[in-house]
Short mmCIF file of C-alpha atoms and ligand atoms in Angstrom, two decimals:
data_model
loop_
_atom_site.label_atom_id
_atom_site.label_comp_id
_atom_site.label_asym_id
_atom_site.label_seq_id
_atom_site.Cartn_x
_atom_site.Cartn_y
_atom_site.Cartn_z
CA MET A 13 -19.78 9.90 -7.54
CA SER A 14 -23.48 10.03 -6.67
CA LYS A 15 -24.59 10.07 -3.02
CA LEU A 16 -26.59 6.91 -3.69
CA LYS A 17 -23.53 5.03 -4.95
CA ALA A 18 -21.43 6.24 -2.00
CA ALA A 19 -24.17 5.17 0.42
CA SER A 20 -24.38 1.73 -1.18
CA GLN A 21 -20.58 1.28 -0.96
CA TYR A 22 -20.55 2.39 2.69
CA GLY A 23 -23.48 0.02 3.26
CA TYR A 24 -21.43 -2.86 1.89
CA TYR A 25 -18.51 -2.01 4.19
CA ALA A 26 -20.85 -1.76 7.19
CA LYS A 27 -22.30 -5.19 6.39
CA TRP A 28 -18.80 -6.64 5.98
CA PHE A 29 -17.87 -5.21 9.40
CA MET A 30 -21.00 -6.57 11.13
CA LEU A 31 -20.55 -10.01 9.55
CA SER A 32 -16.94 -10.11 10.75
CA LYS A 33 -18.25 -9.64 14.28
CA VAL A 34 -20.33 -12.83 13.97
CA GLY A 35 -17.42 -14.85 12.59
CA ARG A 36 -17.89 -14.36 8.81
CA LYS A 37 -14.36 -13.15 8.13
CA ASN A 38 -14.16 -12.48 4.39
CA PRO A 39 -11.41 -10.55 2.59
CA LEU A 40 -12.24 -6.94 1.74
CA VAL A 41 -8.99 -6.15 -0.03
CA ASN A 42 -7.42 -8.19 -2.80
CA THR A 43 -3.69 -7.47 -3.03
CA MET A 44 -2.46 -8.62 -6.44
CA LEU A 45 1.31 -8.94 -6.70
CA ILE A 46 1.35 -9.01 -10.49
CA ASN A 47 5.08 -9.16 -11.28
CA TYR A 48 8.48 -9.41 -9.63
CA ASP A 49 10.37 -7.35 -12.21
CA CYS A 50 11.41 -3.81 -11.46
CA ASN A 51 13.56 -1.11 -13.09
CA LEU A 52 15.06 -0.13 -9.69
CA ARG A 53 17.19 -1.92 -7.11
CA CYS A 54 16.19 -0.18 -3.89
CA LYS A 55 18.43 -0.79 -0.87
CA HIS A 56 15.62 -2.06 1.32
CA CYS A 57 13.44 -3.96 -1.15
CA SER A 58 12.09 -7.19 0.30
CA VAL A 59 10.78 -8.37 -3.09
CA HIS A 60 14.17 -7.89 -4.74
CA GLU A 61 15.84 -9.61 -1.74
CA ASN A 62 13.51 -12.63 -1.93
CA VAL A 63 12.78 -12.89 -5.63
CA ASP A 64 15.00 -15.90 -6.27
CA LYS A 65 13.36 -17.82 -3.41
CA LEU A 66 9.80 -17.02 -4.56
CA PRO A 67 7.88 -19.83 -6.25
CA GLY A 68 6.68 -19.97 -9.86
CA PRO A 69 6.69 -17.46 -12.73
CA ARG A 70 7.72 -13.79 -12.41
CA ILE A 71 4.51 -12.39 -13.83
CA ILE A 72 0.82 -13.25 -13.66
CA PRO A 73 -0.85 -13.62 -17.09
CA TYR A 74 -3.90 -11.44 -17.81
CA ASP A 75 -6.47 -14.27 -17.92
CA MET A 76 -5.26 -15.70 -14.66
CA ALA A 77 -5.26 -12.28 -12.98
CA VAL A 78 -8.87 -11.74 -14.08
CA ARG A 79 -9.89 -15.20 -12.83
CA GLU A 80 -8.27 -14.52 -9.46
CA MET A 81 -9.95 -11.10 -9.24
CA GLU A 82 -13.33 -12.71 -9.98
CA ARG A 83 -12.75 -15.39 -7.39
CA LYS A 84 -11.77 -12.94 -4.67
CA PHE A 85 -14.69 -10.66 -5.60
CA LYS A 86 -17.08 -13.60 -5.02
CA GLU A 87 -15.45 -14.14 -1.64
CA GLY A 88 -16.21 -10.51 -0.74
CA ALA A 89 -13.23 -8.34 -1.82
CA ARG A 90 -14.15 -4.87 -3.13
CA VAL A 91 -10.75 -3.14 -3.16
CA ALA A 92 -8.12 -4.36 -5.67
CA PHE A 93 -4.58 -3.19 -5.03
CA PHE A 94 -1.82 -3.97 -7.57
CA GLU A 95 1.72 -4.44 -6.30
CA GLY A 96 5.03 -5.70 -7.69
CA GLY A 97 7.88 -5.63 -8.59
CA GLU A 98 6.94 -2.49 -10.44
CA PRO A 99 3.26 -2.87 -11.47
CA THR A 100 3.47 -0.14 -14.13
CA LEU A 101 5.87 -2.42 -16.05
CA TRP A 102 3.39 -5.32 -16.10
CA LYS A 103 2.47 -6.40 -19.64
CA ASP A 104 0.81 -9.40 -21.26
CA GLY A 105 0.61 -9.01 -25.07
CA ASP A 106 -1.30 -5.77 -25.67
CA LYS A 107 -2.52 -5.61 -22.07
CA ASP A 108 -0.98 -3.33 -19.48
CA LEU A 109 -1.87 -2.18 -15.96
CA SER A 110 -4.79 -0.13 -17.29
CA SER A 111 -6.32 -3.39 -18.62
CA LEU A 112 -6.19 -4.91 -15.12
CA ILE A 113 -7.68 -1.76 -13.58
CA GLU A 114 -10.49 -1.82 -16.15
CA ALA A 115 -11.10 -5.54 -15.54
CA ALA A 116 -11.32 -4.93 -11.77
CA LYS A 117 -13.89 -2.17 -12.36
CA ARG A 118 -15.87 -4.40 -14.75
CA ILE A 119 -15.97 -7.16 -12.16
CA GLY A 120 -17.40 -4.69 -9.66
CA TYR A 121 -14.54 -3.66 -7.39
CA PHE A 122 -15.33 -0.30 -5.81
CA VAL A 123 -11.74 0.87 -5.62
CA THR A 124 -8.51 0.12 -7.47
CA GLY A 125 -5.08 1.19 -6.37
CA TYR A 126 -1.44 0.48 -7.04
CA THR A 127 1.98 1.26 -5.58
CA THR A 128 4.67 2.58 -7.88
CA ASN A 129 8.15 4.04 -7.84
CA GLY A 130 6.71 6.70 -10.17
CA THR A 131 9.46 6.57 -12.77
CA ASN A 132 7.30 5.11 -15.57
CA VAL A 133 3.77 5.87 -16.71
CA ILE A 134 1.16 7.14 -14.25
CA PHE A 135 -2.02 5.13 -14.83
CA GLU A 136 -4.73 7.75 -14.27
CA GLN A 137 -7.60 5.22 -14.34
CA SER A 138 -6.86 4.00 -10.83
CA ASP A 139 -8.89 5.44 -7.94
CA VAL A 140 -5.85 5.57 -5.67
CA ILE A 141 -2.15 5.84 -6.47
CA SER A 142 0.52 5.18 -3.89
CA VAL A 143 3.96 6.52 -4.81
CA SER A 144 7.01 5.45 -2.88
CA LEU A 145 8.90 8.35 -1.36
CA ASP A 146 11.72 7.51 1.01
CA GLY A 147 13.16 10.96 1.54
CA PRO A 148 13.96 14.32 -0.01
CA ARG A 149 15.96 14.18 -3.26
CA GLU A 150 19.38 13.20 -1.93
CA VAL A 151 18.09 10.58 0.54
CA HIS A 152 15.51 9.12 -1.87
CA ASP A 153 18.15 8.74 -4.59
CA ARG A 154 20.66 7.18 -2.17
CA ILE A 155 18.06 4.48 -1.43
CA ARG A 156 16.49 4.15 -4.90
CA GLY A 157 19.14 5.28 -7.39
CA PRO A 158 20.35 8.50 -9.05
CA GLY A 159 17.71 10.65 -10.73
CA VAL A 160 14.75 8.70 -9.34
CA PHE A 161 13.40 11.59 -7.22
CA ASP A 162 13.39 14.06 -10.12
CA LYS A 163 11.79 11.52 -12.47
CA LEU A 164 9.02 10.84 -9.94
CA MET A 165 8.34 14.55 -9.42
CA ALA A 166 8.40 15.26 -13.17
CA ASN A 167 5.83 12.49 -13.76
CA LEU A 168 3.66 13.78 -10.93
CA ALA A 169 3.74 17.28 -12.40
CA MET A 170 2.08 15.87 -15.54
CA THR A 171 -0.92 14.33 -13.77
CA GLU A 172 -4.07 15.90 -12.38
CA HIS A 173 -4.94 12.81 -10.36
CA GLN A 174 -6.46 13.89 -7.05
CA ASN A 175 -5.94 10.84 -4.88
CA ILE A 176 -2.19 10.26 -4.69
CA PHE A 177 -0.44 9.52 -1.45
CA ALA A 178 3.16 8.68 -0.65
CA ASN A 179 4.45 5.63 1.12
CA MET A 180 7.68 6.00 3.14
CA VAL A 181 9.66 3.13 4.64
CA VAL A 182 11.71 4.40 7.57
CA MET A 183 15.05 2.64 7.98
CA GLN A 184 18.63 3.49 9.03
CA GLU A 185 19.26 5.31 5.77
CA ASN A 186 16.45 7.86 6.22
CA LYS A 187 15.52 7.85 9.92
CA GLU A 188 16.48 11.55 10.21
CA ALA A 189 14.61 12.54 7.05
CA LEU A 190 10.95 12.53 8.13
CA LYS A 191 10.47 16.28 8.10
CA GLY A 192 12.33 16.63 4.78
CA THR A 193 10.12 13.94 3.25
CA LEU A 194 6.96 15.71 4.43
CA GLU A 195 8.29 18.95 2.94
CA ALA A 196 8.89 17.14 -0.36
CA VAL A 197 5.26 15.91 -0.23
CA GLN A 198 4.06 19.48 0.24
CA ALA A 199 6.37 20.86 -2.46
CA SER A 200 5.14 18.25 -4.98
CA GLY A 201 1.74 19.94 -5.10
CA ARG A 202 0.31 16.55 -6.15
CA ILE A 203 0.73 14.22 -3.19
CA ASN A 204 -1.95 14.47 -0.51
CA GLY A 205 0.02 13.05 2.36
CA LEU A 206 2.55 10.58 3.67
CA MET A 207 1.97 7.12 5.09
CA ILE A 208 4.85 6.15 7.34
CA ASN A 209 5.97 2.52 7.64
CA PHE A 210 8.95 0.82 9.22
CA LEU A 211 11.20 -1.53 7.34
CA THR A 212 10.22 -5.17 7.58
CA PRO A 213 13.48 -7.14 7.49
CA PRO A 214 15.24 -8.35 5.41
CA PRO A 215 17.54 -6.53 5.09
CA ARG A 216 18.17 -6.59 8.84
CA SER A 217 21.04 -4.07 8.54
CA GLN A 218 18.52 -1.34 7.63
CA ALA A 219 16.00 -2.11 10.42
CA LEU A 220 15.55 0.29 13.36
CA SER A 221 15.73 -0.66 17.02
CA LEU A 222 12.61 -0.15 19.12
CA GLU A 223 14.14 2.97 20.65
CA GLU A 224 14.86 4.42 17.20
CA LYS A 225 11.30 3.64 16.12
CA ARG A 226 9.93 5.35 19.22
CA LYS A 227 11.80 8.54 18.29
CA VAL A 228 10.38 8.44 14.76
CA VAL A 229 6.83 7.88 16.03
CA GLU A 230 7.14 10.78 18.49
CA GLU A 231 8.49 13.02 15.72
CA ALA A 232 5.71 11.95 13.34
CA MET A 233 3.04 12.76 15.95
CA ALA A 234 4.65 16.15 16.68
CA LEU A 235 4.87 17.00 12.97
CA LYS A 236 1.26 15.95 12.50
CA ARG A 237 0.22 18.31 15.32
CA GLN A 238 2.08 21.11 13.50
CA GLY A 239 -0.01 20.45 10.39
CA TYR A 240 2.34 18.31 8.28
CA PRO A 241 0.40 15.83 6.13
CA VAL A 242 0.98 12.57 8.04
CA LEU A 243 -1.79 10.16 6.97
CA ASN A 244 -1.30 7.48 9.63
CA THR A 245 -3.78 7.68 12.46
CA ASN A 246 -2.18 8.38 15.84
CA SER A 247 -3.43 5.02 17.11
CA ALA A 248 -1.70 3.21 14.24
CA LEU A 249 1.52 5.14 14.82
CA LYS A 250 1.50 3.96 18.42
CA GLU A 251 0.78 0.38 17.30
CA LEU A 252 3.81 0.49 14.98
CA LEU A 253 5.75 0.15 18.23
CA ILE A 254 4.18 -3.27 18.89
CA GLU A 255 6.87 -5.15 17.04
CA ASP A 256 5.42 -8.66 17.03
CA TYR A 257 2.06 -7.88 15.44
CA GLU A 258 1.31 -11.42 14.29
CA LYS A 259 -1.51 -12.08 16.77
CA LYS A 260 -3.16 -8.70 16.12
CA CYS A 261 -2.86 -8.86 12.33
CA PRO A 262 -6.31 -9.34 10.75
CA ALA A 263 -4.78 -11.45 7.99
CA TRP A 264 -8.20 -12.57 6.75
CA ALA A 265 -9.10 -8.97 5.71
CA SER A 266 -6.84 -9.16 2.66
CA ALA A 267 -6.38 -11.85 0.07
CA PHE A 268 -2.94 -11.93 -1.49
CA VAL A 269 -2.37 -13.25 -5.02
CA LEU A 270 1.15 -13.97 -6.28
CA PRO A 271 2.16 -14.61 -9.91
CA GLY A 272 2.06 -18.44 -9.34
CA PRO A 273 -0.87 -18.16 -8.73
CA THR A 274 -0.34 -18.92 -5.11
CA TYR A 275 -2.77 -17.18 -2.92
CA PHE A 276 -2.78 -16.47 0.72
CA TYR A 277 -5.08 -14.82 3.14
CA GLY A 278 -3.26 -11.90 4.63
CA CYS A 279 0.30 -12.01 3.59
CA PRO A 280 2.91 -14.42 2.24
CA MET A 281 5.14 -13.41 5.16
CA ARG A 282 2.70 -14.86 7.70
CA GLY A 283 4.33 -17.20 10.18
CA THR A 284 7.87 -16.14 9.22
CA GLU A 285 10.44 -14.09 11.14
CA ALA A 286 9.63 -11.13 8.82
CA CYS A 287 5.97 -11.33 9.94
CA LYS A 288 7.04 -10.97 13.57
CA GLN A 289 8.87 -7.74 12.70
CA CYS A 290 6.24 -6.31 10.35
CA GLY A 291 6.54 -2.54 9.93
CA PHE A 292 3.58 -2.09 7.59
CA ASP A 293 1.26 0.71 8.78
CA ALA A 294 -1.75 -0.54 6.75
CA VAL A 295 -1.81 -3.69 8.89
CA ARG A 296 -2.28 -1.49 11.97
CA GLU A 297 -5.00 0.56 10.25
CA TYR A 298 -6.85 -2.65 9.17
CA SER A 299 -6.58 -3.99 12.68
CA LEU A 300 -7.95 -0.76 14.17
CA ILE A 301 -10.77 -0.74 11.61
CA VAL A 302 -11.88 -4.27 12.45
CA ARG A 303 -11.77 -3.33 16.14
CA GLY A 304 -14.11 -0.42 15.36
CA ASN A 305 -11.67 2.47 15.97
CA PRO A 306 -13.63 5.55 14.70
CA PHE A 307 -10.53 7.54 13.65
CA ALA A 308 -9.12 4.73 11.53
CA ILE A 309 -12.55 4.06 10.02
CA SER A 310 -13.25 7.69 9.08
CA GLN A 311 -9.72 8.59 7.96
CA MET A 312 -9.09 5.48 5.87
CA SER A 313 -12.56 5.14 4.40
CA GLY A 314 -12.64 8.81 3.37
CA ARG A 315 -9.46 8.39 1.35
CA PHE A 316 -9.35 4.80 0.21
CA ALA A 317 -12.80 3.22 0.24
CA LEU A 318 -14.93 4.97 -2.37
CA SER A 319 -14.83 4.88 -6.17
CA GLY A 320 -13.86 7.76 -8.38
CA LYS A 321 -11.83 10.21 -6.26
CA ARG A 322 -9.27 10.67 -8.99
CA LYS A 323 -10.33 13.87 -10.74
CA LYS A 324 -11.16 17.40 -9.70
CA VAL A 325 -14.91 17.93 -9.98
C1 SAM B 20 7.75 -3.72 -3.11
S1 SAM B 20 7.33 -2.09 -3.63
C2 SAM B 20 6.51 -2.39 -5.16
C3 SAM B 20 6.03 -1.15 -5.84
C4 SAM B 20 7.08 -0.26 -6.52
N1 SAM B 20 8.10 -0.94 -7.21
C5 SAM B 20 7.64 0.78 -5.58
O1 SAM B 20 8.83 0.92 -5.44
O2 SAM B 20 6.82 1.48 -4.99
C6 SAM B 20 5.95 -1.63 -2.61
C7 SAM B 20 6.32 -0.87 -1.37
O3 SAM B 20 6.98 -1.75 -0.47
C8 SAM B 20 8.02 -1.06 0.15
N2 SAM B 20 9.03 -2.02 0.63
C9 SAM B 20 9.96 -2.68 -0.07
N3 SAM B 20 10.74 -3.42 0.74
C10 SAM B 20 10.30 -3.24 1.99
C11 SAM B 20 10.70 -3.72 3.27
N4 SAM B 20 11.73 -4.53 3.41
N5 SAM B 20 10.00 -3.31 4.34
C12 SAM B 20 8.95 -2.46 4.21
N6 SAM B 20 8.52 -1.98 3.03
C13 SAM B 20 9.18 -2.35 1.94
C14 SAM B 20 8.55 -0.15 -0.94
O4 SAM B 20 9.30 0.94 -0.41
C15 SAM B 20 7.26 0.29 -1.60
O5 SAM B 20 6.74 1.47 -1.02
#
């Protein structure tokens, strides 16, 4: 990416930040939940838990997804993140996830990303790829199903993508497995680091108590000091211990499109019990960014804000 293009993208973000300070609170991220279908049945999955209660169709058609991306772009969004279900399974006729990534780029989004269980195709076109990793082999497979860890690692071994990170949800099942998960990240040779989240209930049975979360946060900070690749900022790790984050959540910073299309600003969980127990680290990082925290700004923008970090140059 040229220095000029990077400067113009940073300039856009700076303008967005300044405008937010004078009350112009526009979304910067557009989270597109493109389908509810998935090939796995993970023990903690909130989508799987809620899918029967969710409104409308199970998949967003291509034309509608493009219209929604255009609309959110006009409102200010420059980062398009595809979620599911399992977004790599999304299809509409001859279109697949790569078609949505290409459409986002055509519209003008700076950055595209998606979260995947990593068992299907890796879509190299995306600027950022988030793979779910909930533990070393035995723990990951206990949560996600037999053979899932090896399939993920085999798929990762076939890609040269340079901007892959892992997303871990810490719950009862894996609360002792933080170090082992970080070692699996290092052993993969492909994943740059681990973003640690807490489970957002349901299911309540898997949620950690505040004391258990405190232990995990302390361990994460100690491991980070020892050089393990924890991507959360220390400030965000500490804010993961503020359990009711509803008032601090900068919901306006992300638009959220569901297959309906029903769209929200922030999150479909807003105002619910689940919102009050949100364990999502990105919400803390967004909040720190809009409050001007320099560590969150430099760490997150370096990894997630600029186009074209996907190949070795
Ligand atoms: C819903 S999944 C969709 C993408 C893909 N199927 C996958 O497994 O990565 C997106 C992320 O949300 C996480 N997740 C699912 N249920 C959750 C819950 N109850 N609390 C917190 N995170 C959750 C998953 O572990 C995954 O990293």
